[in-house]
PDB file of C-alpha atoms and ligand atoms in Angstrom:
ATOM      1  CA  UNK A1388     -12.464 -14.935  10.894  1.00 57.00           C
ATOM      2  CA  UNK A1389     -11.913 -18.571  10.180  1.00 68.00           C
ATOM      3  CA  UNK A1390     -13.025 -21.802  11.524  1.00 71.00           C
ATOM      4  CA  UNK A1391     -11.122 -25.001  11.240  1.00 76.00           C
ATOM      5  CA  UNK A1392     -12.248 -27.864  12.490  1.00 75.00           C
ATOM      6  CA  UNK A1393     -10.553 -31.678  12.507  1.00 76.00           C
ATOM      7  CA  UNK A1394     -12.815 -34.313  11.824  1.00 78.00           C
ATOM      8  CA  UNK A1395     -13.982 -37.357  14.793  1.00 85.00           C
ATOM      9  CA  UNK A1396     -12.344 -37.184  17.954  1.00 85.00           C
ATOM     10  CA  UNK A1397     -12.801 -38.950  21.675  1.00 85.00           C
ATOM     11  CA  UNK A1398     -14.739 -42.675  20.713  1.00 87.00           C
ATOM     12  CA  UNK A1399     -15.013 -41.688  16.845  1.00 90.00           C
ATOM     13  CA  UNK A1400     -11.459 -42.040  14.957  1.00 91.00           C
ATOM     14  CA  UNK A1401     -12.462 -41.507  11.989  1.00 92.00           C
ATOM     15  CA  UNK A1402     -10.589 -44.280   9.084  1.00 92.00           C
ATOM     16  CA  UNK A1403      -8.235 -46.631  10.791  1.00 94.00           C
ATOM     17  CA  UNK A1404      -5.202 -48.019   9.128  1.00 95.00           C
ATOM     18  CA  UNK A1405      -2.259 -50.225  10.661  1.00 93.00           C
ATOM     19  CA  UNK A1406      -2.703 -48.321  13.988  1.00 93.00           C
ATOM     20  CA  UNK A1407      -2.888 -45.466  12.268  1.00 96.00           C
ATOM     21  CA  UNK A1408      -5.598 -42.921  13.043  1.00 95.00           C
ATOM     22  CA  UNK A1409      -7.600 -40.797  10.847  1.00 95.00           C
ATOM     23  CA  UNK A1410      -8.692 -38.843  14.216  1.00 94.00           C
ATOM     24  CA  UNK A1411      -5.377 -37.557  14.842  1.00 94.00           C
ATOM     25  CA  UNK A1412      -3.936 -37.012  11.341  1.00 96.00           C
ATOM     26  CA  UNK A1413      -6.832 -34.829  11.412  1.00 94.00           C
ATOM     27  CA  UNK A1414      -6.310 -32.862  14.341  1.00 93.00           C
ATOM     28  CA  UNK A1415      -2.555 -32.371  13.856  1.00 95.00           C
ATOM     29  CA  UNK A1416      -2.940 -30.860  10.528  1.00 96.00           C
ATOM     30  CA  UNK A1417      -5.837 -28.440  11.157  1.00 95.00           C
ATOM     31  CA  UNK A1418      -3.325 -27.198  14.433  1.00 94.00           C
ATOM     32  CA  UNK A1419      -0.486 -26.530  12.121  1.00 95.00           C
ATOM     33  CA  UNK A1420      -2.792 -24.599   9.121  1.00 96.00           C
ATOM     34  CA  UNK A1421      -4.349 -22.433  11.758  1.00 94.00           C
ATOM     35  CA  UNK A1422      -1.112 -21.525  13.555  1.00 92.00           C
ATOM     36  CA  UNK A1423       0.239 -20.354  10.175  1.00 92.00           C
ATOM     37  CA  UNK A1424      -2.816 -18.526   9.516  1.00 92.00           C
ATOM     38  CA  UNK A1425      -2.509 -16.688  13.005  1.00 90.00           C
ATOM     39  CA  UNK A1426       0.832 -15.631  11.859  1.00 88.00           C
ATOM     40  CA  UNK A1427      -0.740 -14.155   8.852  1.00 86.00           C
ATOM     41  CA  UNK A1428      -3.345 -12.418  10.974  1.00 85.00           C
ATOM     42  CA  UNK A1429      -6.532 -14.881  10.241  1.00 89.00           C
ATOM     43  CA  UNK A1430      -8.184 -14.850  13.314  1.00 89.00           C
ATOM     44  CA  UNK A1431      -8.952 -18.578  13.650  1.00 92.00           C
ATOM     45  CA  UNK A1432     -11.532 -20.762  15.772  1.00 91.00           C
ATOM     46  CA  UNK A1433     -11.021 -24.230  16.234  1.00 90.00           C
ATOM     47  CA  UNK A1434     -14.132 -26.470  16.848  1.00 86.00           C
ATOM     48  CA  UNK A1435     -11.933 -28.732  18.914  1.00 83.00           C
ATOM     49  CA  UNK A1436      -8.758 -28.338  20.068  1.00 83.00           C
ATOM     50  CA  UNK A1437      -9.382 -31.556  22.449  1.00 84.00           C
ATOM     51  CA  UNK A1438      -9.670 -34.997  21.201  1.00 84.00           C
ATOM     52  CA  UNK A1439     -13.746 -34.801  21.852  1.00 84.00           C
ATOM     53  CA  UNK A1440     -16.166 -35.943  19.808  1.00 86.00           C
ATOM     54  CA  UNK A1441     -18.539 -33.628  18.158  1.00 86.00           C
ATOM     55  CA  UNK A1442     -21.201 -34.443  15.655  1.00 89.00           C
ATOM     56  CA  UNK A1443     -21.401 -32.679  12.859  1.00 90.00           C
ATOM     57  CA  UNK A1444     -24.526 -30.779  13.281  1.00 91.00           C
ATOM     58  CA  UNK A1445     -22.827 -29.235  16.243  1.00 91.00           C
ATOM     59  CA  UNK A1446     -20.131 -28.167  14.373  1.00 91.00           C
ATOM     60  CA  UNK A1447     -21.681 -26.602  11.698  1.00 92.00           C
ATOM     61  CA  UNK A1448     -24.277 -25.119  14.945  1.00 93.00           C
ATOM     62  CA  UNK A1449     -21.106 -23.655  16.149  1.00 90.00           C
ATOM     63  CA  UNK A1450     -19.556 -22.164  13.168  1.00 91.00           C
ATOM     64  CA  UNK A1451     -23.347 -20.564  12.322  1.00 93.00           C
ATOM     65  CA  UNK A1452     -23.394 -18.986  15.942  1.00 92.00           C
ATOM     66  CA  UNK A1453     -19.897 -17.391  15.570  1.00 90.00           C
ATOM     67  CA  UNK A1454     -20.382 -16.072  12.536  1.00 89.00           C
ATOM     68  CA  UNK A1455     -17.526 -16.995  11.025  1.00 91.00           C
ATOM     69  CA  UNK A1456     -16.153 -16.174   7.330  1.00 91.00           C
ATOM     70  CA  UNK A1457     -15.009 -19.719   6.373  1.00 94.00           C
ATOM     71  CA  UNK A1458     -15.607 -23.162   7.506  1.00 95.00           C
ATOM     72  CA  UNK A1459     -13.024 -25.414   7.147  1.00 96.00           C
ATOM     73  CA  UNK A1460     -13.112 -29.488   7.877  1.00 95.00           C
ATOM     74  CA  UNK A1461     -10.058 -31.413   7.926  1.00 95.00           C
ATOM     75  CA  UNK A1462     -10.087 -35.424   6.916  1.00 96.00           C
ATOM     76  CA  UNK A1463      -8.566 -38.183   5.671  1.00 97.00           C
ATOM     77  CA  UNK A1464      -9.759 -40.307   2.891  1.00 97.00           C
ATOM     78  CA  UNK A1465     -10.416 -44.269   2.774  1.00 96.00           C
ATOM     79  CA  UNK A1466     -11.540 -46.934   0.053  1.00 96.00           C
ATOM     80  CA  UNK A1467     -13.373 -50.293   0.876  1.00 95.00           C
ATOM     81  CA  UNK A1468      -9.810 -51.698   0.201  1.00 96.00           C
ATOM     82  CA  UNK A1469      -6.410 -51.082   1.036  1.00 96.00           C
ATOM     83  CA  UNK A1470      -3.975 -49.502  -1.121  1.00 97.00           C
ATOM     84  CA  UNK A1471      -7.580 -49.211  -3.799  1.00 97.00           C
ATOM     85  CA  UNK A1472      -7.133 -45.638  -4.461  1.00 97.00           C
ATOM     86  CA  UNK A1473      -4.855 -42.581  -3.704  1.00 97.00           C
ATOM     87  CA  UNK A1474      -4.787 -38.607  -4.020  1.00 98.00           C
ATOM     88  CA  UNK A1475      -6.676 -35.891  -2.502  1.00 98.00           C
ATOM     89  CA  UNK A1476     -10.414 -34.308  -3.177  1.00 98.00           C
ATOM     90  CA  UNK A1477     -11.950 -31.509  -1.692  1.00 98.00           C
ATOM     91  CA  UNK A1478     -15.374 -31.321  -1.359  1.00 98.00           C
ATOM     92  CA  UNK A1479     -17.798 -28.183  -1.555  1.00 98.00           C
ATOM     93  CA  UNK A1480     -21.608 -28.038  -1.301  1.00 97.00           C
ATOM     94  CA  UNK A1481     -21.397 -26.634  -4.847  1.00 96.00           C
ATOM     95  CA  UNK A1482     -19.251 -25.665  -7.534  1.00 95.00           C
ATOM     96  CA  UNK A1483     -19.652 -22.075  -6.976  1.00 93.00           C
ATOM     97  CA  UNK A1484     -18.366 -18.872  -5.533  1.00 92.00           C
ATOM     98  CA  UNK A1485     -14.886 -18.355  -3.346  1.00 93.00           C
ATOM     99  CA  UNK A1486     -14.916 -21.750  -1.836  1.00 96.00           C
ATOM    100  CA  UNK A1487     -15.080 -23.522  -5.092  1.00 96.00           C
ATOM    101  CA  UNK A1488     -12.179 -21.601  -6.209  1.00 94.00           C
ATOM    102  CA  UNK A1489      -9.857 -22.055  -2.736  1.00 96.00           C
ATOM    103  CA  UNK A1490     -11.228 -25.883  -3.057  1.00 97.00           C
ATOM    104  CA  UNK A1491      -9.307 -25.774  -6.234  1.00 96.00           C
ATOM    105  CA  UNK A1492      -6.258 -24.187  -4.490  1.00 95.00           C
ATOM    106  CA  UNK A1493      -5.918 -26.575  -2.402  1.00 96.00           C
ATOM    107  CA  UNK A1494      -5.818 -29.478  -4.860  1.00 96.00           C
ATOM    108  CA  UNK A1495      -3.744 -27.968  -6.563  1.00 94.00           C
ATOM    109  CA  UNK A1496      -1.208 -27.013  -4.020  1.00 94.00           C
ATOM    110  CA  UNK A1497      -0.768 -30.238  -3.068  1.00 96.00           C
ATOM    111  CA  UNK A1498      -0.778 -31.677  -6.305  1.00 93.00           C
ATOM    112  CA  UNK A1499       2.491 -29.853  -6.627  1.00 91.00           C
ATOM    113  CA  UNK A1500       3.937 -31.911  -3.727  1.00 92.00           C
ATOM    114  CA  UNK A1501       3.134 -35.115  -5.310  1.00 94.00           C
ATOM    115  CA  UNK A1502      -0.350 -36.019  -4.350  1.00 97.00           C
ATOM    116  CA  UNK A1503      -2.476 -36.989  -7.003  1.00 97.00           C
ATOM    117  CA  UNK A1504      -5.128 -34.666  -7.792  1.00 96.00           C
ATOM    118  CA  UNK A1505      -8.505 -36.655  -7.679  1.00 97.00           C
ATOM    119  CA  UNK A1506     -10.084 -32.851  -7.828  1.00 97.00           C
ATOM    120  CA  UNK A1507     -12.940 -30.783  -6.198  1.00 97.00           C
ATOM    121  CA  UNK A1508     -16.396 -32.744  -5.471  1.00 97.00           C
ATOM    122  CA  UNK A1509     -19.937 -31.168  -4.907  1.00 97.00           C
ATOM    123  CA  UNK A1510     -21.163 -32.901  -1.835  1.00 97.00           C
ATOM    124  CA  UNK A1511     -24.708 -31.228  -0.793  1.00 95.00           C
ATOM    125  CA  UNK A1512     -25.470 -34.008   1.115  1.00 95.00           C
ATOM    126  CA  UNK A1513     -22.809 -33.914   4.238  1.00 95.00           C
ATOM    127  CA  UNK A1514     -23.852 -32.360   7.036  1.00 94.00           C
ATOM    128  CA  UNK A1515     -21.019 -29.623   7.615  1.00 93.00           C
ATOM    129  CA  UNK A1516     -21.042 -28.290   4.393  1.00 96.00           C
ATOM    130  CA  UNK A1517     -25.138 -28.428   4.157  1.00 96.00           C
ATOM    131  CA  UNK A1518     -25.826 -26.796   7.175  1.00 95.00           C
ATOM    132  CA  UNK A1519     -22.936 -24.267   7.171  1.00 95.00           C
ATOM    133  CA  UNK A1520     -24.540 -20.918   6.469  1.00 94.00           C
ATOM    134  CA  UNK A1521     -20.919 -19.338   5.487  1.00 94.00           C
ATOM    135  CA  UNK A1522     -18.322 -20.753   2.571  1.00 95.00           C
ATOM    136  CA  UNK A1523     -17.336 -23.908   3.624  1.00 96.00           C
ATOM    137  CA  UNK A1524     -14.856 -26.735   2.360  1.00 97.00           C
ATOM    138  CA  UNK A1525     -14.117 -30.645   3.338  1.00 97.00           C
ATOM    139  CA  UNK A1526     -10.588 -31.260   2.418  1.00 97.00           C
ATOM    140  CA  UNK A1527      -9.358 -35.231   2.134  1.00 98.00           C
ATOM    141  CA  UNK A1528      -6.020 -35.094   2.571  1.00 98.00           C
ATOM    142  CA  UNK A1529      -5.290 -38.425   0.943  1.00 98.00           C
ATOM    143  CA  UNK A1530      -5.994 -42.165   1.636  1.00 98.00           C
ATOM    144  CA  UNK A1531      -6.038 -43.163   5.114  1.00 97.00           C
ATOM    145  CA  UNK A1532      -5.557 -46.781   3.484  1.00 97.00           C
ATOM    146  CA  UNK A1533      -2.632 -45.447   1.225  1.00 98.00           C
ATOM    147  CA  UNK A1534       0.316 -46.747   2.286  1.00 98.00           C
ATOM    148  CA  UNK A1535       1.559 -44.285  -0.922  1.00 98.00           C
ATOM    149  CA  UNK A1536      -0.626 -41.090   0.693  1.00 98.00           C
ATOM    150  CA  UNK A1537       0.677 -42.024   3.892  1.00 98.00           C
ATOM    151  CA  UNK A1538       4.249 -42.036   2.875  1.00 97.00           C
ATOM    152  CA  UNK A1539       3.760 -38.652   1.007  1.00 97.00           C
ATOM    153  CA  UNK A1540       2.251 -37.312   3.907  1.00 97.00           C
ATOM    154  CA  UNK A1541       4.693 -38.342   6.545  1.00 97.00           C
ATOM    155  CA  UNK A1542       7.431 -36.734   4.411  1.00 96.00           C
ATOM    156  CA  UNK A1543       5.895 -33.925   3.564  1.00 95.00           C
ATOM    157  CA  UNK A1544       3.675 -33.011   6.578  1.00 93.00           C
ATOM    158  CA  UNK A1545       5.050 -29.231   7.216  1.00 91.00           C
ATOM    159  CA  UNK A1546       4.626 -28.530   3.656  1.00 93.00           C
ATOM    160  CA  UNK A1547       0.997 -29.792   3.276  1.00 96.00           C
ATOM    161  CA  UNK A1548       0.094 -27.371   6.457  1.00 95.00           C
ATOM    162  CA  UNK A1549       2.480 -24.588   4.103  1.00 92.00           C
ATOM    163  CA  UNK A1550       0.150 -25.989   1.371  1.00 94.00           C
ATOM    164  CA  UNK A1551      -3.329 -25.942   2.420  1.00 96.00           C
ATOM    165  CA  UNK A1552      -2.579 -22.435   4.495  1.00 95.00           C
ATOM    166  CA  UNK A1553      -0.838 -20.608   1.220  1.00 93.00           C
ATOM    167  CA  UNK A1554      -4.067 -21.960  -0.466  1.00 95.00           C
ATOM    168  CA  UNK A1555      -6.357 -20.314   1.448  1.00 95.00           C
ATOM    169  CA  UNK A1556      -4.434 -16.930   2.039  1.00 92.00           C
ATOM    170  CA  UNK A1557      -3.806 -16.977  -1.692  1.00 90.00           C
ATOM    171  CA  UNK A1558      -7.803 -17.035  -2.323  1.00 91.00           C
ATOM    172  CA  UNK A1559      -8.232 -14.128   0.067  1.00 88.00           C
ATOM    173  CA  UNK A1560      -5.821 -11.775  -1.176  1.00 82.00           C
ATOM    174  CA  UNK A1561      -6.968 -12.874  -4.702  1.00 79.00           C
ATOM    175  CA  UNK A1562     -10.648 -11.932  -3.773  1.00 78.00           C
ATOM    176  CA  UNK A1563      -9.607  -8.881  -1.815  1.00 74.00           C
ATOM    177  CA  UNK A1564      -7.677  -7.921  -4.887  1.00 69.00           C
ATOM    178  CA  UNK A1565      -4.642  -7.371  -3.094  1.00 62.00           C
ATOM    179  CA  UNK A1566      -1.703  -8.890  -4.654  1.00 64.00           C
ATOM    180  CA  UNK A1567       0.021 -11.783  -3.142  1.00 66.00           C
ATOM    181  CA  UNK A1568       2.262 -10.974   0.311  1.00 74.00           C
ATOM    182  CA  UNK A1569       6.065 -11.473   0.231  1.00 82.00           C
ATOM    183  CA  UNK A1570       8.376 -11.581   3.053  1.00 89.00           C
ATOM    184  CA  UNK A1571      11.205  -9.366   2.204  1.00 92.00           C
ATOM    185  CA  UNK A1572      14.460  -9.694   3.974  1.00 96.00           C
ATOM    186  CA  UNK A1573      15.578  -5.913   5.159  1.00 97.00           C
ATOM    187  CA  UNK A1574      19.638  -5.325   5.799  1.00 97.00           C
ATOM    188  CA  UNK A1575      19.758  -1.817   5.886  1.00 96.00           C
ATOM    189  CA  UNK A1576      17.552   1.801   4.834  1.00 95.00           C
ATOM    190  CA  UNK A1577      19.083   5.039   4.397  1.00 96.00           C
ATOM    191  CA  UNK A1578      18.411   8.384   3.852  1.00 95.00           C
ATOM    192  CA  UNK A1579      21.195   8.635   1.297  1.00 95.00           C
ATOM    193  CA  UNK A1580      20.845   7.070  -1.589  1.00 94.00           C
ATOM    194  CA  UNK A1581      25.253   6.453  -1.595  1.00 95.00           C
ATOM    195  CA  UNK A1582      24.874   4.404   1.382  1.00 96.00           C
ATOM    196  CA  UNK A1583      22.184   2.507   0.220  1.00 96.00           C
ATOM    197  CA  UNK A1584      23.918   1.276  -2.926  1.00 96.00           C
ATOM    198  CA  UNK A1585      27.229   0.768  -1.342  1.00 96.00           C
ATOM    199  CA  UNK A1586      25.113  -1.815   0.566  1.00 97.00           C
ATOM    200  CA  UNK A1587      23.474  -3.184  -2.919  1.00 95.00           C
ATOM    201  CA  UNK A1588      26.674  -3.825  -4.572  1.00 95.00           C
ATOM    202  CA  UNK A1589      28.511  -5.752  -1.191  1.00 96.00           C
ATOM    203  CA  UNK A1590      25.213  -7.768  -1.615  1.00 95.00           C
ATOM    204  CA  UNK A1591      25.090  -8.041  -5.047  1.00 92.00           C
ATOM    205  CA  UNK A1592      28.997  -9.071  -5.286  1.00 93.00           C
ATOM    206  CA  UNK A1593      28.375 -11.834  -2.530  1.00 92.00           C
ATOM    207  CA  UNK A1594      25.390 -13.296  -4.870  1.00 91.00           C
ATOM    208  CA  UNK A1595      22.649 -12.140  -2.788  1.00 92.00           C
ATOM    209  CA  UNK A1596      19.137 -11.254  -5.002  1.00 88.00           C
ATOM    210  CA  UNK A1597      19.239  -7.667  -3.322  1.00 91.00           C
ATOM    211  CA  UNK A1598      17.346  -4.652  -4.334  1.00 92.00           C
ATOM    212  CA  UNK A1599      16.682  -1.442  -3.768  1.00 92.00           C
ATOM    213  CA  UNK A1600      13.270  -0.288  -2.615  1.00 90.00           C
ATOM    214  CA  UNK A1601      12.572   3.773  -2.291  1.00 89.00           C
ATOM    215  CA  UNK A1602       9.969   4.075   0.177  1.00 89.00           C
ATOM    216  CA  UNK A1603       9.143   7.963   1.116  1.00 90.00           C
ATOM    217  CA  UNK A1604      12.946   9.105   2.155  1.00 92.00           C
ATOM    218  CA  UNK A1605      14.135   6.044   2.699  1.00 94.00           C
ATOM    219  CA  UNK A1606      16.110   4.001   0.514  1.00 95.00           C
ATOM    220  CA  UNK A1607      15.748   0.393   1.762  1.00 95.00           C
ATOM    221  CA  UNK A1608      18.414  -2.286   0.804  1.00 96.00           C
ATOM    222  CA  UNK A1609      16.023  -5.729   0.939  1.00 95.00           C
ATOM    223  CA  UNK A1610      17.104  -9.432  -0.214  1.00 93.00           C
ATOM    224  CA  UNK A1611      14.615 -11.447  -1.839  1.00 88.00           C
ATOM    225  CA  UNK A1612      10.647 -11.313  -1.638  1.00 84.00           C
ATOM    226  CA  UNK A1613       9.481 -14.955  -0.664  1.00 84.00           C
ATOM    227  CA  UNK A1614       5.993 -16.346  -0.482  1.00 79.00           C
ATOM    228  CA  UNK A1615       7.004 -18.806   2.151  1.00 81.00           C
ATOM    229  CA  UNK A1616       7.728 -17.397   5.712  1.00 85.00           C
ATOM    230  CA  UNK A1617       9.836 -20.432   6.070  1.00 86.00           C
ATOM    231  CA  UNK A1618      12.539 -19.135   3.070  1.00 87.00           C
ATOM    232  CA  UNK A1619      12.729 -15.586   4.415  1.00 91.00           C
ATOM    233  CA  UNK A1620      13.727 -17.174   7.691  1.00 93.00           C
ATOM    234  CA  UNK A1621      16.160 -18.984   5.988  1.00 93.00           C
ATOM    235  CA  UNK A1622      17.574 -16.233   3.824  1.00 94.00           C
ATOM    236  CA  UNK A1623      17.669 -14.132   7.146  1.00 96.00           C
ATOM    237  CA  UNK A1624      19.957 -16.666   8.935  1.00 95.00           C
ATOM    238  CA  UNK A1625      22.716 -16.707   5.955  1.00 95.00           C
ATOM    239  CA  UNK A1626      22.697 -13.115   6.370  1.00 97.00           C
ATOM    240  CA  UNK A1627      23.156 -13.119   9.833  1.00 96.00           C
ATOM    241  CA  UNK A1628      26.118 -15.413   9.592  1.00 96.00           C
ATOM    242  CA  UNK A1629      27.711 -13.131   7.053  1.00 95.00           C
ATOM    243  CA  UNK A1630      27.431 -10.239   9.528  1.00 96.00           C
ATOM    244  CA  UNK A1631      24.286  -8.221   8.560  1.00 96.00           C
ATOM    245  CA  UNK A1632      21.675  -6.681  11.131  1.00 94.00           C
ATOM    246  CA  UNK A1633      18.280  -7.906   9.221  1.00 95.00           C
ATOM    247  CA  UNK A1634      14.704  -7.841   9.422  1.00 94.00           C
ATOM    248  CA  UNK A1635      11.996  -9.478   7.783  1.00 93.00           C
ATOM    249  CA  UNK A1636       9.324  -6.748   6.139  1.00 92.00           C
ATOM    250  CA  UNK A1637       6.329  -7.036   3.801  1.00 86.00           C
ATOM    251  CA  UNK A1638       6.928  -3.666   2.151  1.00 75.00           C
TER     252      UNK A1638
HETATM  253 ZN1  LIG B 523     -13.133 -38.403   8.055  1.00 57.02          ZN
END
């Protein structure tokens, strides 16, 4: 179980820029990384799925009383001047343990769409990650007062939810051991191995990345193995169009 929570709300809004509200930047993105980590099977509680204010202290109260596995806070960042500094920080109570490493995910993940990577901070001092009695992590998701972090993050805003979410599932399956998930794109599986490879090579010849997975007596004829749910989709729909009954597996 997970906890995401977006920063301010009702009279607080957080960093203001040019109209622009940290408040809502905020609670957009923290919507968008927990619905892709309900479609992953994270069962995820939001501490306000409203634009209400609540303090800090009753956020971190909350996430303590529900016992949840993670805490996560969602912000945007600001200097005393505009346009002073740029790129995203997460911060941690300390540099230790699984949230110091998905911290580090995080930057890193959206260092790779552009965002310069200011790093992780250790922040014992704020409230929610202070009085947070489970793993918790404060991402700034760049300068509110950027017009540079705000460009990036216009453009870019599904994949900084794909980001942040792949982050996080990435540290779980890493601690669980498990190896990463991939959505696999399934055309056909057969109990004869002939059918299954007359399947391959119609693939194959069309440039599809098709394989051949045996899986107890079934060959299965799948296209691709994608860490993004987003690209199997995609994959799936040229498929379609060329005729093929698919499904999308992870096995
Ligand atoms: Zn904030």
């Amino acid at each position: 179980m997970r906890k995401l929570q977006s920063a301010h709300g009702g009279n607080d809004p957080g960093a203001v820029y040019k109209g622009r509200r940290e408040k809502d930047d905020n609670f957009a993105l923290a919507m968008e990384v927990g619905r892709i980590l309900s479609e992953n099977g994270v069962d995820v509680l939001y501490t306000r799925t409203t634009d209400d204010y609540i303090s800090p202290f009753e956020r971190a109260r909350l996430a303590n009383e529900a016992k949840v596995d993670f805490f996560i806070s969602f912000h945007r960042n600001s200097s005393p001047e505009v346009n002073q500094y740029n790129g995203v920080e997460v911060l941690v109570y300390d540099k230790n343990g699984i949230k110091y490493e998905m911290a580090q995910n995080i930057v890193g993940a959206l260092g790779e769409l552009g965002f310069r990577e200011i790093g992780v901070q250790a922040r014992p001092g704020l409230v929610v990650l202070r009085k947070t009695k489970m793993p918790a992590l404060l991402i700034e998701t760049g300068f509110l007062n950027s017009d540079k972090d705000n460009q990036l993050y216009d453009e870019k805003n599904a994949e900084i939810a794909q980001a942040i979410a792949g982050a996080i599932l990435g540290t779980l399956d890493q601690q669980q051991g498990e190896e990463p998930l991939y959505y696999r794109v399934q055309t056909g599986a057969f109990r004869k191995r002939e059918n299954a490879d007359r399947m391959l090579y119609l693939l194959q010849e069309k440039g599809y990345p098709a394989y051949i997975l045996q899986d107890g007596e079934l060959y299965k004829v799948q296209v691709g193995a994608f860490l993004q749910l987003d690209n199997a989709i995609r994959m799936e729909q040229k498929l379609r169009e060329d005729g093929y009954c698919t499904l999308i597996v992870t096995k």
